[in-house]
């Protein structure tokens, strides 16, 4: 059975917790199971040999820390626990602190060295303000010690909703979280602070998800795999759709060619580069399996767009900024064709966003901005601290799928769904890889995949093609790495 890769915000996690308690599971049992998962991870990962310093904060994350400390001591580990003060604990955390039954040292006395293992139970889902004072000092000592840190639920100081560092944040080697990951585990910089992430089952039934109806997902194949067009003996190329990439002039066609090649390798049945007369010769020299069509005037494009077999368009890479791009986008959308708008195509609407957002025609639209392009189209949203909020609000406003790119690309749909990509590769930080992504999205659209799933699949395939590479991988290399990724995906069906 496919497990939908849900992510839960801290509020949704608290809801899951409440529903579980209402169903008859005591909160103390959840905490005991969580603490046990942490103690087990300590021993699995780091063995018995190291002294363990457990740091307990004032809430239930601290409660988990007391349970883990007790269970580690019972299993023969040399454990010390440090806390701000124990007498403020309430509820399950108070019971867990009491069950520890030994000395609690004060955080202000916390010192450590590289041979210790630190268990970070300062703050989890309840972080409500920046970490400061003795907590910030504790984080700094832990990070500077070079001792491995195991974070309970999330590294203290990382915001579970946004992945931001609030004040100061632990740099963990391993994070043990419960039931489902949170957005802050996948969004940067949070992801970089988590180290390896383990998800522990603490006895919360997945049935609660039907009540919570989460709309945030990790961008994993389970989210879109079933929607991909599978290879079939009975298919001919027309069944796989036809992508059209609009090219710039003679010296600006490279980006469109990269996009076109990615569309073909990404599984479109046919790909055409629509080129102005000035670019025809250069494009013809570089293209073989990809067709070439002269397209100078708006009328030429209208004639193309009226052909229903040409079903997914790319506009932007190397196209040039201005009225021609705006008019071309209008023609494609008015004809009801799917459009991926990128680069110059996005910038062309920077002073006339409403012309794009309040468009005629109901063709699916996918916008693929990086942060700079996003700020030009959505200046009032660019400063919001949450990348999920930025992408979601922009998607709703534009009534389009928004692919907000970066090491933690977020894909958002107007209906509120959002996916955070987690297989991003630093190898993609090089010129032209965005053009390849537009082609991959258009290939999925040409295959008839719904726009949100098309964008999610393309983002994942793009990153997977680059995985294992470092500097030196260039955009031209990427399309030919895609068929292997697709083959693996289709084998897994
Ligand atoms: N939701 C669940 O199903 C479960 C949650 N558990 C644990 O409970 C945690 C959440 O517990 P809480 O909601 O108590 O949250 P936390 O343990 O993160 O802490 C909340 C407390 O810290 C204070 N606080 C927040 N930010 C602060 C700051 N910057 N400086 C000083 N004080 C600050 C708050 O006023 C509050 O008293 C999870 O992260 C997880 O570790 C587990 O016990 C198992 C079950
Ligand atoms: K923590």
Coordinates of C-alpha atoms and ligand atoms in Angstrom, one line a residue:
X1 CA 0.0 0.0 0.0
X2 CA 1.3 3.5 -0.9
X3 CA 1.9 5.6 2.2
X4 CA 1.1 9.3 1.4
X5 CA 4.2 11.3 2.5
X6 CA 2.3 13.7 4.7
X7 CA 4.1 16.4 6.7
X8 CA 2.4 17.8 9.8
X9 CA 2.8 21.3 11.1
X10 CA 3.4 21.5 14.9
X11 CA -0.3 22.4 15.3
X12 CA -1.4 19.4 13.3
X13 CA 0.9 17.2 15.3
X14 CA -0.7 18.5 18.5
X15 CA -4.0 17.7 17.0
X16 CA -2.8 14.1 16.2
X17 CA -1.7 13.9 19.8
X18 CA -5.1 15.1 21.2
X19 CA -7.0 12.7 19.0
X20 CA -4.8 9.9 20.2
X21 CA -5.3 10.8 23.8
X22 CA -9.1 11.0 23.2
X23 CA -9.0 7.5 21.8
X24 CA -7.7 6.3 25.1
X25 CA -3.9 6.3 24.8
X26 CA -2.5 8.2 27.9
X27 CA -0.2 11.1 27.1
X28 CA 2.4 9.6 29.5
X29 CA 2.4 6.4 27.4
X30 CA 3.1 8.5 24.2
X31 CA 6.0 10.3 26.1
X32 CA 7.3 7.0 27.4
X33 CA 7.3 5.5 23.8
X34 CA 8.9 8.7 22.4
X35 CA 11.7 8.6 25.1
X36 CA 12.2 4.9 24.4
X37 CA 12.6 5.6 20.7
X38 CA 15.3 8.2 21.5
X39 CA 17.1 5.9 24.0
X40 CA 17.1 3.1 21.4
X41 CA 18.4 5.4 18.7
X42 CA 21.3 6.5 21.0
X43 CA 22.4 2.9 21.5
X44 CA 21.8 1.8 17.9
X45 CA 23.7 4.7 16.5
X46 CA 26.4 5.5 19.1
X47 CA 26.7 2.4 21.3
X48 CA 27.0 2.2 25.1
X49 CA 30.6 3.5 25.4
X50 CA 30.1 7.2 25.5
X51 CA 28.9 9.3 28.4
X52 CA 25.6 10.9 27.6
X53 CA 24.6 14.5 28.5
X54 CA 20.8 14.9 28.2
X55 CA 19.5 18.5 28.0
X56 CA 15.9 19.0 29.1
X57 CA 13.9 22.1 28.3
X58 CA 10.7 23.3 30.1
X59 CA 8.1 21.5 28.0
X60 CA 7.2 18.1 26.8
X61 CA 10.4 17.9 24.7
X62 CA 12.1 18.1 28.1
X63 CA 9.7 15.3 29.3
X64 CA 10.9 13.1 26.5
X65 CA 14.4 13.9 27.5
X66 CA 13.8 12.7 31.1
X67 CA 12.3 9.4 29.8
X68 CA 15.3 8.9 27.5
X69 CA 17.7 9.6 30.3
X70 CA 16.1 7.1 32.7
X71 CA 15.9 4.4 30.0
X72 CA 19.5 4.9 29.0
X73 CA 20.6 4.7 32.7
X74 CA 18.6 1.5 33.0
X75 CA 20.4 0.1 30.0
X76 CA 23.8 0.8 31.6
X77 CA 24.8 4.1 30.1
X78 CA 26.6 6.8 32.0
X79 CA 24.0 9.6 31.9
X80 CA 23.8 13.2 33.3
X81 CA 20.8 15.4 32.8
X82 CA 20.8 19.2 32.7
X83 CA 17.7 21.4 33.0
X84 CA 16.8 25.0 33.7
X85 CA 14.8 24.0 36.7
X86 CA 12.6 21.0 37.4
X87 CA 9.8 22.5 39.5
X88 CA 8.1 24.2 36.6
X89 CA 7.2 20.9 34.8
X90 CA 3.5 20.1 34.5
X91 CA 1.5 17.1 33.3
X92 CA 3.3 14.2 31.7
X93 CA 6.7 16.1 31.7
X94 CA 6.4 16.5 35.5
X95 CA 5.8 12.8 35.9
X96 CA 8.7 11.9 33.7
X97 CA 11.0 14.4 35.5
X98 CA 10.0 12.8 38.8
X99 CA 10.5 9.3 37.5
X100 CA 14.1 10.2 36.8
X101 CA 14.6 10.3 40.6
X102 CA 18.3 11.4 40.6
X103 CA 20.2 14.6 40.5
X104 CA 19.4 17.2 37.9
X105 CA 22.3 19.5 37.1
X106 CA 21.7 23.1 36.0
X107 CA 22.0 24.2 32.4
X108 CA 24.3 27.0 33.5
X109 CA 26.8 24.3 34.6
X110 CA 26.7 22.4 31.3
X111 CA 30.2 21.7 29.9
X112 CA 31.1 19.0 27.5
X113 CA 33.7 17.6 25.2
X114 CA 33.9 15.7 21.9
X115 CA 33.7 12.3 23.5
X116 CA 30.3 12.9 25.0
X117 CA 27.0 12.3 23.2
X118 CA 24.5 15.1 23.7
X119 CA 20.7 14.5 23.6
X120 CA 18.9 17.7 22.8
X121 CA 15.5 17.9 24.5
X122 CA 15.4 21.7 25.0
X123 CA 12.6 22.6 22.6
X124 CA 10.6 20.8 20.1
X125 CA 7.2 21.6 18.6
X126 CA 6.5 24.2 21.2
X127 CA 9.3 26.7 20.3
X128 CA 7.4 30.0 20.6
X129 CA 10.1 32.7 20.6
X130 CA 13.8 33.0 19.7
X131 CA 16.2 30.9 21.8
X132 CA 18.2 33.3 24.0
X133 CA 19.9 33.6 27.4
X134 CA 21.1 30.3 29.1
X135 CA 19.4 28.2 26.4
X136 CA 21.3 30.0 23.6
X137 CA 24.5 29.6 25.6
X138 CA 23.8 25.9 25.9
X139 CA 23.2 25.6 22.2
X140 CA 26.5 27.4 21.5
X141 CA 28.4 25.1 23.9
X142 CA 26.9 22.0 22.4
X143 CA 27.6 23.0 18.8
X144 CA 31.2 24.1 19.6
X145 CA 32.0 20.9 21.5
X146 CA 32.1 18.7 18.3
X147 CA 30.2 16.1 20.3
X148 CA 27.5 14.4 18.3
X149 CA 24.1 15.7 19.0
X150 CA 20.9 13.7 18.8
X151 CA 17.9 16.0 18.6
X152 CA 14.6 14.9 20.1
X153 CA 11.8 15.7 17.6
X154 CA 13.6 18.7 16.0
X155 CA 16.9 20.4 16.7
X156 CA 16.2 23.1 19.4
X157 CA 15.9 26.5 17.8
X158 CA 14.6 25.3 14.5
X159 CA 11.0 26.4 13.7
X160 CA 8.9 23.3 12.9
X161 CA 6.7 25.3 10.5
X162 CA 9.3 27.2 8.5
X163 CA 12.7 25.6 9.1
X164 CA 14.1 28.9 10.2
X165 CA 16.7 29.3 13.0
X166 CA 15.1 31.3 15.8
X167 CA 17.9 32.8 17.9
X168 CA 20.3 29.8 17.9
X169 CA 19.8 26.2 16.8
X170 CA 21.4 22.9 17.6
X171 CA 23.4 21.2 14.8
X172 CA 22.3 17.6 15.1
X173 CA 23.9 14.4 13.7
X174 CA 20.6 12.6 14.1
X175 CA 17.0 13.7 14.7
X176 CA 14.4 11.4 16.0
X177 CA 11.0 12.7 15.2
X178 CA 7.6 11.2 15.9
X179 CA 4.7 9.9 13.7
X180 CA 5.3 12.2 10.7
X181 CA 8.1 14.7 9.8
X182 CA 7.3 18.4 10.1
X183 CA 8.0 21.1 7.3
X184 CA 10.9 22.4 9.4
X185 CA 12.7 19.1 8.9
X186 CA 12.8 19.6 5.1
X187 CA 12.9 23.3 4.6
X188 CA 16.3 25.0 4.8
X189 CA 18.2 25.8 6.9
X190 CA 16.3 23.4 9.2
X191 CA 17.1 20.4 7.0
X192 CA 20.8 21.2 7.3
X193 CA 20.6 21.2 11.1
X194 CA 18.8 17.8 11.4
X195 CA 21.5 15.4 10.2
X196 CA 19.9 12.0 9.5
X197 CA 16.2 12.0 10.3
X198 CA 14.5 9.0 11.8
X199 CA 10.7 8.7 12.2
X200 CA 9.6 6.8 15.2
X201 CA 6.2 5.2 15.6
X202 CA 5.0 6.2 19.1
X203 CA 1.5 4.6 18.9
X204 CA -0.4 7.3 17.0
X205 CA -2.7 5.6 14.5
X206 CA -2.5 6.8 10.9
X207 CA -6.3 6.9 11.1
X208 CA -6.0 10.4 12.7
X209 CA -4.8 11.7 9.3
X210 CA -8.3 11.4 7.9
X211 CA -9.5 13.8 10.6
X212 CA -6.6 16.3 10.2
X213 CA -6.5 16.3 6.4
X214 CA -2.9 17.5 6.0
X215 CA -2.2 19.4 2.8
X216 CA 1.6 19.5 3.1
X217 CA 3.7 16.7 1.7
X218 CA 7.3 15.6 1.2
X219 CA 7.9 15.5 -2.5
X220 CA 8.4 11.7 -2.8
X221 CA 7.3 9.4 -5.7
X222 CA 4.5 8.1 -3.6
X223 CA 2.8 11.5 -4.0
X224 CA 2.6 11.3 -7.8
X225 CA 3.8 7.9 -9.0
X226 CA 0.4 6.6 -9.8
X227 CA -0.3 9.6 -12.1
X228 CA 2.7 9.1 -14.4
X229 CA 2.0 7.8 -17.9
X230 CA 3.4 4.3 -17.8
X231 CA 5.2 2.9 -20.9
X232 CA 2.8 0.8 -22.9
X233 CA 3.2 -1.5 -25.9
X234 CA 0.1 0.1 -27.5
X235 CA 1.3 3.7 -27.2
X236 CA 2.5 5.6 -30.2
X237 CA 4.3 8.9 -29.9
X238 CA 1.1 11.0 -30.2
X239 CA -0.2 9.3 -27.1
X240 CA 2.7 10.8 -25.1
X241 CA 1.9 14.4 -26.2
X242 CA 3.7 17.2 -28.0
X243 CA 5.7 19.9 -26.2
X244 CA 6.5 23.2 -27.9
X245 CA 9.4 25.3 -26.6
X246 CA 9.5 28.9 -27.8
X247 CA 13.0 30.0 -28.7
X248 CA 14.7 33.4 -28.6
X249 CA 16.7 34.7 -31.5
X250 CA 20.0 33.5 -33.1
X251 CA 22.2 34.0 -30.0
X252 CA 19.6 33.1 -27.4
X253 CA 18.3 29.7 -28.4
X254 CA 20.5 27.6 -26.1
X255 CA 18.2 27.8 -23.2
X256 CA 15.2 26.7 -25.3
X257 CA 17.2 23.9 -26.8
X258 CA 18.1 22.6 -23.3
X259 CA 14.4 22.8 -22.3
X260 CA 13.3 21.0 -25.5
X261 CA 15.9 18.2 -25.1
X262 CA 14.7 17.8 -21.5
X263 CA 11.1 17.5 -22.6
X264 CA 12.0 14.8 -25.1
X265 CA 14.2 12.8 -22.6
X266 CA 11.5 13.5 -20.0
X267 CA 9.0 11.5 -22.0
X268 CA 7.1 13.8 -24.3
X269 CA 6.3 11.9 -27.6
X270 CA 7.2 14.9 -29.8
X271 CA 9.0 18.2 -29.2
X272 CA 9.0 21.2 -31.4
X273 CA 11.2 24.3 -31.0
X274 CA 9.2 27.3 -32.3
X275 CA 11.8 29.8 -33.4
X276 CA 11.9 33.2 -34.9
X277 CA 13.5 33.4 -38.4
X278 CA 16.7 34.8 -36.9
X279 CA 17.2 31.7 -34.8
X280 CA 16.3 29.0 -37.3
X281 CA 19.7 28.3 -38.7
X282 CA 21.5 27.9 -35.3
X283 CA 18.6 25.9 -33.9
X284 CA 18.6 23.6 -37.0
X285 CA 22.3 23.0 -36.6
X286 CA 21.8 21.8 -33.0
X287 CA 18.6 19.8 -33.2
X288 CA 17.9 16.3 -34.6
X289 CA 15.0 14.4 -33.0
X290 CA 13.5 17.8 -32.0
X291 CA 11.4 19.5 -34.7
X292 CA 11.8 23.1 -35.7
X293 CA 9.0 25.5 -36.7
X294 CA 9.3 29.0 -37.8
X295 CA 7.3 31.3 -35.5
X296 CA 7.7 35.1 -36.0
X297 CA 4.4 36.7 -35.6
X298 CA 1.6 36.3 -33.1
X299 CA -0.4 34.8 -35.9
X300 CA 2.2 32.0 -36.4
X301 CA 1.9 31.1 -32.7
X302 CA -1.9 31.3 -32.8
X303 CA -1.9 28.7 -35.6
X304 CA 0.3 26.4 -33.5
X305 CA -1.8 26.9 -30.4
X306 CA -5.0 26.1 -32.2
X307 CA -3.6 22.6 -33.0
X308 CA -4.9 20.6 -30.1
X309 CA -2.2 17.9 -30.5
X310 CA 0.4 20.5 -29.4
X311 CA -0.6 20.3 -25.8
X312 CA 2.2 21.7 -23.5
X313 CA 4.3 24.9 -24.0
X314 CA 7.4 26.3 -22.5
X315 CA 7.9 30.1 -22.6
X316 CA 10.7 32.0 -21.0
X317 CA 14.2 30.5 -21.2
X318 CA 16.2 32.9 -23.4
X319 CA 13.1 34.3 -24.9
X320 CA 13.6 38.0 -24.0
X321 CA 11.6 40.2 -21.7
X322 CA 8.7 42.3 -23.0
X323 CA 5.5 42.6 -24.9
X324 CA 6.2 39.7 -27.2
X325 CA 6.5 37.3 -24.3
X326 CA 3.4 38.7 -22.7
X327 CA 1.4 38.4 -25.9
X328 CA 2.7 34.9 -26.6
X329 CA 1.8 33.7 -23.1
X330 CA -1.7 35.1 -23.7
X331 CA -2.1 33.3 -27.0
X332 CA -1.1 29.9 -25.5
X333 CA -3.3 30.3 -22.4
X334 CA -6.3 31.6 -24.3
X335 CA -6.1 28.5 -26.5
X336 CA -6.4 26.4 -23.3
X337 CA -2.9 24.9 -23.7
X338 CA -0.8 24.0 -20.7
X339 CA 2.1 26.5 -20.2
X340 CA 5.3 26.5 -18.1
X341 CA 6.3 30.1 -17.7
X342 CA 9.9 30.6 -16.6
X343 CA 12.8 33.2 -16.6
X344 CA 12.1 36.0 -19.1
X345 CA 8.5 34.9 -19.3
X346 CA 8.0 35.6 -15.6
X347 CA 10.0 38.9 -15.6
X348 CA 7.9 40.1 -18.5
X349 CA 4.9 40.4 -16.2
X350 CA 6.7 42.1 -13.3
X351 CA 4.9 45.4 -13.7
X352 CA 1.6 43.9 -15.0
X353 CA 1.1 40.9 -12.8
X354 CA -2.7 41.2 -13.1
X355 CA -2.5 40.5 -16.9
X356 CA -1.2 37.1 -15.9
X357 CA -3.2 36.4 -12.8
X358 CA -6.6 37.5 -14.3
X359 CA -6.0 35.8 -17.6
X360 CA -8.4 34.5 -20.2
X361 CA -8.5 30.8 -20.8
X362 CA -8.3 27.9 -18.5
X363 CA -5.2 26.1 -19.6
X364 CA -3.0 24.9 -16.7
X365 CA -0.2 27.3 -15.8
X366 CA 3.0 26.5 -14.0
X367 CA 5.3 29.3 -12.8
X368 CA 8.9 28.3 -12.0
X369 CA 10.5 31.3 -10.2
X370 CA 13.7 31.4 -8.3
X371 CA 13.7 33.8 -5.4
X372 CA 14.6 36.9 -7.5
X373 CA 11.9 36.2 -10.1
X374 CA 9.4 35.5 -7.3
X375 CA 10.1 38.9 -5.7
X376 CA 9.5 40.6 -9.1
X377 CA 6.1 38.9 -9.5
X378 CA 5.0 38.8 -5.9
X379 CA 6.9 41.7 -4.2
X380 CA 4.5 41.8 -1.1
X381 CA 4.9 38.1 -0.5
X382 CA 8.7 37.8 -0.9
X383 CA 9.5 38.8 2.7
X384 CA 7.2 36.3 4.4
X385 CA 9.3 34.0 6.7
X386 CA 7.7 30.8 5.6
X387 CA 8.6 29.5 2.1
X388 CA 5.5 27.3 2.3
X389 CA 3.3 30.4 2.9
X390 CA 5.1 32.3 0.1
X391 CA 4.5 29.6 -2.5
X392 CA 0.9 28.9 -1.3
X393 CA -0.3 32.5 -1.3
X394 CA 1.4 33.1 -4.7
X395 CA -0.2 30.0 -6.1
X396 CA -3.7 31.1 -5.0
X397 CA -3.2 34.6 -6.3
X398 CA -2.0 33.5 -9.7
X399 CA -4.4 30.5 -9.8
X400 CA -1.3 28.6 -11.0
X401 CA 1.1 25.9 -9.8
X402 CA 4.0 27.7 -8.3
X403 CA 7.4 26.0 -8.2
X404 CA 9.5 28.1 -5.9
X405 CA 13.0 26.9 -6.6
X406 CA 16.0 26.4 -4.3
X407 CA 17.7 23.7 -2.4
X408 CA 14.3 23.1 -0.8
X409 CA 12.0 23.7 -3.8
X410 CA 8.4 24.1 -2.8
X411 CA 5.6 23.2 -5.2
X412 CA 2.2 24.8 -4.4
X413 CA -1.3 24.4 -5.9
X414 CA -4.2 26.9 -5.7
X415 CA -6.2 24.3 -3.8
X416 CA -3.8 24.6 -0.9
X417 CA -1.6 21.5 -1.4
X418 CA 2.1 22.1 -1.1
X419 CA 5.1 19.7 -1.4
X420 CA 8.6 20.3 -0.2
X421 CA 11.3 18.7 -2.3
X422 CA 13.8 16.7 -0.4
X423 CA 16.2 15.2 -2.9
X424 CA 17.7 18.5 -4.0
X425 CA 21.3 18.3 -5.1
X426 CA 24.0 21.0 -4.9
X427 CA 25.1 19.8 -8.4
X428 CA 22.0 21.7 -9.7
X429 CA 23.5 25.1 -8.7
X430 CA 24.8 25.7 -12.3
X431 CA 23.7 27.6 -15.3
X432 CA 20.8 26.2 -17.4
X433 CA 19.5 23.6 -15.0
X434 CA 16.3 25.7 -14.6
X435 CA 15.8 25.4 -18.4
X436 CA 16.0 21.7 -18.1
X437 CA 13.4 21.7 -15.3
X438 CA 10.9 23.6 -17.5
X439 CA 11.2 20.9 -20.2
X440 CA 10.7 18.1 -17.7
X441 CA 7.6 19.7 -16.3
X442 CA 6.3 20.3 -19.9
X443 CA 6.9 16.6 -20.7
X444 CA 4.7 15.5 -17.8
X445 CA 2.0 18.0 -18.8
X446 CA 2.2 16.7 -22.4
X447 CA 1.8 13.2 -21.0
X448 CA -1.5 14.4 -19.5
X449 CA -0.3 14.4 -15.9
X450 CA -2.3 16.9 -13.7
X451 CA -0.3 20.1 -13.2
X452 CA 0.6 19.8 -9.5
X453 CA 1.7 16.2 -9.9
X454 CA 3.5 17.0 -13.2
X455 CA 5.5 19.7 -11.4
X456 CA 6.2 17.6 -8.3
X457 CA 7.4 14.6 -10.5
X458 CA 9.6 16.8 -12.7
X459 CA 11.2 18.5 -9.7
X460 CA 12.0 15.1 -8.2
X461 CA 13.2 13.6 -11.4
X462 CA 15.4 16.6 -12.1
X463 CA 17.1 16.4 -8.7
X464 CA 17.4 12.6 -8.9
X465 CA 19.2 12.8 -12.2
X466 CA 21.8 15.1 -10.6
X467 CA 22.2 13.0 -7.4
X468 CA 25.7 11.7 -6.9
X469 CA 27.3 14.5 -8.9
X470 CA 29.1 17.5 -7.6
X471 CA 30.6 20.4 -9.4
X472 CA 31.3 19.7 -13.1
X473 CA 27.8 18.4 -13.9
X474 CA 26.4 20.9 -16.5
X475 CA 22.9 21.5 -17.8
X476 CA 23.7 19.7 -21.0
X477 CA 24.4 16.5 -19.1
X478 CA 21.2 16.4 -17.2
X479 CA 18.7 15.4 -20.0
X480 CA 20.6 12.3 -20.8
X481 CA 20.6 11.2 -17.2
X482 CA 16.8 11.4 -17.1
X483 CA 15.8 8.1 -18.9
X484 CA 17.6 6.1 -16.2
X485 CA 15.6 7.8 -13.5
X486 CA 12.4 7.2 -15.4
X487 CA 13.3 3.6 -16.0
X488 CA 13.7 3.1 -12.2
X489 CA 10.5 4.8 -11.5
X490 CA 8.5 2.7 -13.9
X491 CA 10.1 -0.5 -12.7
X492 CA 8.8 0.4 -9.2
X493 CA 5.2 0.6 -10.3
Ligands
LIG1 N1 2.6 15.8 20.1 C1 2.8 14.5 20.5 O1 2.1 13.7 20.1 C2 3.9 14.2 21.4 C3 4.9 15.2 21.7 N2 5.9 14.9 22.5 C4 7.0 15.9 22.7 O2 6.4 17.1 23.1 C5 7.1 18.2 22.4 C6 6.2 19.4 22.3 O3 5.9 19.7 23.6 P1 5.6 21.2 24.1 O4 4.4 21.7 23.4 O5 5.6 21.2 25.6 O6 6.8 22.1 23.5 P2 8.3 22.2 23.9 O7 8.8 21.1 24.7 O8 9.0 22.5 22.7 O9 8.4 23.5 24.9 C7 7.4 24.3 25.2 C8 7.7 25.1 26.4 O10 8.9 25.9 26.1 C9 8.6 27.3 26.3 N3 9.4 28.0 25.3 C10 9.1 28.0 24.0 N4 10.1 28.7 23.3 C11 11.0 29.1 24.2 C12 12.2 29.9 24.2 N5 12.7 30.3 23.1 N6 12.8 30.1 25.3 C13 12.3 29.7 26.5 N7 11.2 29.0 26.6 C14 10.5 28.7 25.5 C15 7.1 27.4 26.2 O11 6.7 28.6 26.9 C16 6.7 26.1 26.8 O12 6.7 26.2 28.2 C17 7.4 17.6 21.0 O13 8.4 18.3 20.4 C18 7.8 16.2 21.4 O14 9.2 16.2 21.8 C19 6.2 13.6 23.0 O15 6.1 13.7 24.4 C20 5.3 12.5 22.5 C21 4.0 12.9 22.0
LIG2 K1 14.9 19.2 20.5

